[in-house]
Amino acid sequence: MTAIYQTVVVFGVIGLLALALRYFVGNDKRPVPDLEGTDFGLLSEVAIVPTEEAANVLVRKLKANGVRATRSRNAPYRVMVFPADVANARLVLRS
């Protein structure tokens, strides 16, 4: 009788732990990862160019003028900056 009682208690404790973990940890609402490469998060697009070299030239120009910039990995290449730097980036790219 004690072996059955111990088994029931062990499974009961495991069940309660599973429910507690599901309640506190199992509520994952993160978005699905962007596998297509079209979501750039906080970055704002300031230019689109057809070649990688053109994108690299624009990124170097922005960085030389103190604007944090990057480019996308796929063509057409997008030059992107943080929202606070959009106005400065557009001024730099105009000149």
Tab-separated table of N, CA and C in Angstrom:
chain	number	residue	atom	x	y	z
A	1	MET	N	0.813	-1.194	0.000
A	1	MET	CA	0.000	0.000	0.000
A	1	MET	C	0.858	1.260	0.000
A	2	THR	N	2.002	1.219	0.674
A	2	THR	CA	2.840	2.415	0.732
A	2	THR	C	3.485	2.710	-0.612
A	3	ALA	N	3.786	1.690	-1.423
A	3	ALA	CA	4.402	1.916	-2.731
A	3	ALA	C	3.424	2.632	-3.654
A	4	ILE	N	2.170	2.264	-3.609
A	4	ILE	CA	1.155	2.935	-4.426
A	4	ILE	C	0.974	4.367	-3.946
A	5	TYR	N	0.927	4.543	-2.640
A	5	TYR	CA	0.782	5.886	-2.062
A	5	TYR	C	1.954	6.773	-2.471
A	6	GLN	N	3.173	6.259	-2.385
A	6	GLN	CA	4.355	7.030	-2.766
A	6	GLN	C	4.332	7.374	-4.252
A	7	THR	N	3.921	6.456	-5.088
A	7	THR	CA	3.839	6.705	-6.531
A	7	THR	C	2.826	7.804	-6.835
A	8	VAL	N	1.673	7.752	-6.180
A	8	VAL	CA	0.641	8.770	-6.385
A	8	VAL	C	1.147	10.134	-5.926
A	9	VAL	N	1.823	10.175	-4.798
A	9	VAL	CA	2.361	11.434	-4.290
A	9	VAL	C	3.416	11.997	-5.247
A	10	VAL	N	4.300	11.138	-5.741
A	10	VAL	CA	5.349	11.597	-6.667
A	10	VAL	C	4.722	12.166	-7.933
A	11	PHE	N	3.759	11.451	-8.516
A	11	PHE	CA	3.107	11.958	-9.720
A	11	PHE	C	2.292	13.222	-9.434
A	12	GLY	N	1.704	13.319	-8.274
A	12	GLY	CA	0.980	14.532	-7.898
A	12	GLY	C	1.904	15.731	-7.790
A	13	VAL	N	3.061	15.531	-7.159
A	13	VAL	CA	4.035	16.628	-7.028
A	13	VAL	C	4.560	17.034	-8.403
A	14	ILE	N	4.855	16.056	-9.245
A	14	ILE	CA	5.331	16.370	-10.600
A	14	ILE	C	4.254	17.126	-11.379
A	15	GLY	N	3.012	16.720	-11.240
A	15	GLY	CA	1.910	17.418	-11.902
A	15	GLY	C	1.776	18.854	-11.425
A	16	LEU	N	1.887	19.070	-10.108
A	16	LEU	CA	1.813	20.433	-9.578
A	16	LEU	C	2.982	21.282	-10.059
A	17	LEU	N	4.176	20.711	-10.105
A	17	LEU	CA	5.331	21.449	-10.632
A	17	LEU	C	5.144	21.803	-12.103
A	18	ALA	N	4.602	20.856	-12.864
A	18	ALA	CA	4.357	21.122	-14.288
A	18	ALA	C	3.355	22.256	-14.465
A	19	LEU	N	2.285	22.240	-13.671
A	19	LEU	CA	1.297	23.326	-13.750
A	19	LEU	C	1.889	24.667	-13.331
A	20	ALA	N	2.696	24.664	-12.281
A	20	ALA	CA	3.326	25.905	-11.826
A	20	ALA	C	4.276	26.447	-12.890
A	21	LEU	N	5.080	25.575	-13.493
A	21	LEU	CA	5.994	26.021	-14.542
A	21	LEU	C	5.232	26.523	-15.763
A	22	ARG	N	4.174	25.853	-16.116
A	22	ARG	CA	3.360	26.284	-17.261
A	22	ARG	C	2.757	27.660	-17.001
A	23	TYR	N	2.327	27.894	-15.772
A	23	TYR	CA	1.713	29.171	-15.424
A	23	TYR	C	2.743	30.304	-15.420
A	24	PHE	N	3.899	30.081	-14.831
A	24	PHE	CA	4.875	31.152	-14.671
A	24	PHE	C	5.832	31.298	-15.848
A	25	VAL	N	6.121	30.239	-16.571
A	25	VAL	CA	7.141	30.295	-17.620
A	25	VAL	C	6.560	30.010	-18.997
A	26	GLY	N	5.532	29.262	-19.106
A	26	GLY	CA	5.040	28.782	-20.380
A	26	GLY	C	4.198	29.748	-21.175
A	27	ASN	N	4.200	31.022	-20.835
A	27	ASN	CA	3.383	32.007	-21.520
A	27	ASN	C	4.250	32.818	-22.479
A	28	ASP	N	4.857	32.162	-23.438
A	28	ASP	CA	5.795	32.792	-24.348
A	28	ASP	C	5.044	33.500	-25.472
A	29	LYS	N	5.052	34.827	-25.443
A	29	LYS	CA	4.330	35.614	-26.436
A	29	LYS	C	5.281	36.338	-27.381
A	30	ARG	N	6.541	35.874	-27.463
A	30	ARG	CA	7.477	36.523	-28.375
A	30	ARG	C	7.050	36.293	-29.815
A	31	PRO	N	7.313	37.264	-30.698
A	31	PRO	CA	6.943	37.075	-32.099
A	31	PRO	C	7.815	36.019	-32.768
A	32	VAL	N	7.307	35.504	-33.838
A	32	VAL	CA	8.042	34.507	-34.614
A	32	VAL	C	9.242	35.199	-35.268
A	33	PRO	N	10.404	34.557	-35.306
A	33	PRO	CA	11.569	35.186	-35.925
A	33	PRO	C	11.321	35.510	-37.406
A	34	ASP	N	11.923	36.595	-37.867
A	34	ASP	CA	11.776	37.032	-39.253
A	34	ASP	C	12.750	36.263	-40.130
A	35	LEU	N	12.271	35.217	-40.781
A	35	LEU	CA	13.126	34.392	-41.618
A	35	LEU	C	13.300	34.960	-43.020
A	36	GLU	N	12.447	35.898	-43.403
A	36	GLU	CA	12.528	36.488	-44.736
A	36	GLU	C	13.478	37.680	-44.780
A	37	GLY	N	13.839	38.234	-43.630
A	37	GLY	CA	14.751	39.372	-43.596
A	37	GLY	C	14.111	40.694	-43.953
A	38	THR	N	12.824	40.860	-43.655
A	38	THR	CA	12.147	42.106	-43.995
A	38	THR	C	11.808	42.959	-42.777
A	39	ASP	N	11.989	42.430	-41.591
A	39	ASP	CA	11.694	43.179	-40.375
A	39	ASP	C	13.009	43.642	-39.765
A	40	PHE	N	13.183	44.949	-39.660
A	40	PHE	CA	14.434	45.501	-39.173
A	40	PHE	C	14.315	46.079	-37.774
A	41	GLY	N	13.248	45.762	-37.081
A	41	GLY	CA	13.100	46.168	-35.690
A	41	GLY	C	13.025	47.672	-35.522
A	42	LEU	N	13.930	48.225	-34.743
A	42	LEU	CA	13.926	49.650	-34.441
A	42	LEU	C	14.511	50.513	-35.550
A	43	LEU	N	15.151	49.927	-36.518
A	43	LEU	CA	15.830	50.702	-37.548
A	43	LEU	C	14.851	51.273	-38.561
A	44	SER	N	15.195	52.466	-39.088
A	44	SER	CA	14.391	53.121	-40.111
A	44	SER	C	15.196	53.191	-41.401
A	45	GLU	N	14.530	52.965	-42.493
A	45	GLU	CA	15.168	52.963	-43.803
A	45	GLU	C	15.348	54.392	-44.305
A	46	VAL	N	16.559	54.725	-44.759
A	46	VAL	CA	16.807	56.063	-45.313
A	46	VAL	C	17.204	56.022	-46.779
A	47	ALA	N	17.569	54.848	-47.296
A	47	ALA	CA	17.923	54.737	-48.713
A	47	ALA	C	17.796	53.288	-49.156
A	48	ILE	N	17.495	53.130	-50.445
A	48	ILE	CA	17.477	51.809	-51.077
A	48	ILE	C	18.359	51.903	-52.314
A	49	VAL	N	19.313	50.988	-52.425
A	49	VAL	CA	20.226	50.975	-53.570
A	49	VAL	C	20.292	49.559	-54.137
A	50	PRO	N	20.639	49.439	-55.425
A	50	PRO	CA	20.614	48.117	-56.052
A	50	PRO	C	21.838	47.244	-55.783
A	51	THR	N	22.972	47.860	-55.442
A	51	THR	CA	24.189	47.059	-55.279
A	51	THR	C	24.734	47.138	-53.860
A	52	GLU	N	25.466	46.120	-53.499
A	52	GLU	CA	26.074	46.060	-52.167
A	52	GLU	C	27.132	47.144	-51.998
A	53	GLU	N	27.908	47.393	-53.051
A	53	GLU	CA	28.961	48.414	-52.967
A	53	GLU	C	28.374	49.807	-52.744
A	54	ALA	N	27.264	50.112	-53.403
A	54	ALA	CA	26.613	51.408	-53.202
A	54	ALA	C	26.118	51.547	-51.764
A	55	ALA	N	25.575	50.470	-51.223
A	55	ALA	CA	25.110	50.500	-49.834
A	55	ALA	C	26.281	50.708	-48.884
A	56	ASN	N	27.404	50.041	-49.155
A	56	ASN	CA	28.585	50.205	-48.299
A	56	ASN	C	29.117	51.625	-48.361
A	57	VAL	N	29.094	52.253	-49.548
A	57	VAL	CA	29.555	53.642	-49.679
A	57	VAL	C	28.684	54.571	-48.843
A	58	LEU	N	27.359	54.383	-48.906
A	58	LEU	CA	26.456	55.238	-48.129
A	58	LEU	C	26.634	55.024	-46.630
A	59	VAL	N	26.811	53.783	-46.214
A	59	VAL	CA	27.019	53.497	-44.792
A	59	VAL	C	28.317	54.147	-44.318
A	60	ARG	N	29.381	54.045	-45.097
A	60	ARG	CA	30.652	54.679	-44.704
A	60	ARG	C	30.504	56.192	-44.618
A	61	LYS	N	29.760	56.778	-45.558
A	61	LYS	CA	29.539	58.226	-45.550
A	61	LYS	C	28.775	58.650	-44.293
A	62	LEU	N	27.752	57.890	-43.950
A	62	LEU	CA	26.979	58.213	-42.747
A	62	LEU	C	27.830	58.069	-41.496
A	63	LYS	N	28.592	56.990	-41.413
A	63	LYS	CA	29.440	56.776	-40.238
A	63	LYS	C	30.512	57.850	-40.121
A	64	ALA	N	31.049	58.308	-41.244
A	64	ALA	CA	32.060	59.370	-41.222
A	64	ALA	C	31.485	60.677	-40.702
A	65	ASN	N	30.174	60.843	-40.829
A	65	ASN	CA	29.510	62.053	-40.339
A	65	ASN	C	28.828	61.845	-38.998
A	66	GLY	N	29.160	60.769	-38.302
A	66	GLY	CA	28.672	60.552	-36.943
A	66	GLY	C	27.291	59.943	-36.830
A	67	VAL	N	26.774	59.355	-37.912
A	67	VAL	CA	25.455	58.729	-37.881
A	67	VAL	C	25.655	57.216	-37.863
A	68	ARG	N	25.086	56.555	-36.871
A	68	ARG	CA	25.167	55.090	-36.799
A	68	ARG	C	24.298	54.502	-37.896
A	69	ALA	N	24.895	53.681	-38.757
A	69	ALA	CA	24.161	53.146	-39.907
A	69	ALA	C	24.559	51.707	-40.175
A	70	THR	N	23.665	51.007	-40.862
A	70	THR	CA	23.928	49.644	-41.309
A	70	THR	C	23.153	49.420	-42.587
A	71	ARG	N	23.345	48.250	-43.190
A	71	ARG	CA	22.622	47.921	-44.413
A	71	ARG	C	22.030	46.525	-44.301
A	72	SER	N	21.051	46.251	-45.139
A	72	SER	CA	20.446	44.915	-45.155
A	72	SER	C	21.371	43.954	-45.888
A	73	ARG	N	21.070	42.680	-45.766
A	73	ARG	CA	21.926	41.651	-46.369
A	73	ARG	C	21.520	41.288	-47.786
A	74	ASN	N	20.274	41.553	-48.148
A	74	ASN	CA	19.744	41.100	-49.431
A	74	ASN	C	19.429	42.278	-50.336
A	75	ALA	N	19.540	42.045	-51.657
A	75	ALA	CA	19.179	43.074	-52.639
A	75	ALA	C	17.661	43.179	-52.715
A	76	PRO	N	17.087	44.335	-52.933
A	76	PRO	CA	17.749	45.632	-52.959
A	76	PRO	C	18.228	45.999	-51.561
A	77	TYR	N	19.397	46.566	-51.492
A	77	TYR	CA	20.041	46.865	-50.209
A	77	TYR	C	19.427	48.112	-49.586
A	78	ARG	N	19.067	47.986	-48.318
A	78	ARG	CA	18.472	49.093	-47.578
A	78	ARG	C	19.492	49.639	-46.589
A	79	VAL	N	19.671	50.954	-46.611
A	79	VAL	CA	20.537	51.615	-45.638
A	79	VAL	C	19.626	52.080	-44.513
A	80	MET	N	19.984	51.702	-43.278
A	80	MET	CA	19.092	51.951	-42.149
A	80	MET	C	19.821	52.621	-40.998
A	81	VAL	N	19.075	53.443	-40.277
A	81	VAL	CA	19.594	54.142	-39.099
A	81	VAL	C	18.535	54.075	-38.003
A	82	PHE	N	18.930	54.477	-36.803
A	82	PHE	CA	17.963	54.553	-35.707
A	82	PHE	C	17.039	55.748	-35.926
A	83	PRO	N	15.801	55.683	-35.437
A	83	PRO	CA	14.833	56.760	-35.669
A	83	PRO	C	15.332	58.145	-35.257
A	84	ALA	N	16.114	58.238	-34.209
A	84	ALA	CA	16.621	59.542	-33.766
A	84	ALA	C	17.620	60.126	-34.759
A	85	ASP	N	18.205	59.287	-35.614
A	85	ASP	CA	19.221	59.742	-36.559
A	85	ASP	C	18.696	59.929	-37.977
A	86	VAL	N	17.396	59.737	-38.204
A	86	VAL	CA	16.851	59.793	-39.559
A	86	VAL	C	17.057	61.166	-40.185
A	87	ALA	N	16.745	62.225	-39.473
A	87	ALA	CA	16.877	63.577	-40.036
A	87	ALA	C	18.331	63.872	-40.399
A	88	ASN	N	19.257	63.554	-39.501
A	88	ASN	CA	20.676	63.791	-39.788
A	88	ASN	C	21.141	62.943	-40.962
A	89	ALA	N	20.686	61.710	-41.039
A	89	ALA	CA	21.087	60.824	-42.131
A	89	ALA	C	20.600	61.380	-43.479
A	90	ARG	N	19.399	61.864	-43.514
A	90	ARG	CA	18.878	62.428	-44.776
A	90	ARG	C	19.651	63.675	-45.177
A	91	LEU	N	20.038	64.482	-44.205
A	91	LEU	CA	20.854	65.664	-44.530
A	91	LEU	C	22.220	65.248	-45.081
A	92	VAL	N	22.828	64.267	-44.479
A	92	VAL	CA	24.139	63.799	-44.941
A	92	VAL	C	24.035	63.193	-46.331
A	93	LEU	N	22.987	62.434	-46.584
A	93	LEU	CA	22.845	61.782	-47.886
A	93	LEU	C	22.510	62.758	-49.002
A	94	ARG	N	21.897	63.907	-48.680
A	94	ARG	CA	21.603	64.920	-49.685
A	94	ARG	C	22.861	65.615	-50.180
A	95	SER	N	23.836	65.742	-49.310
A	95	SER	CA	25.051	66.496	-49.700
A	95	SER	C	26.053	65.644	-50.417
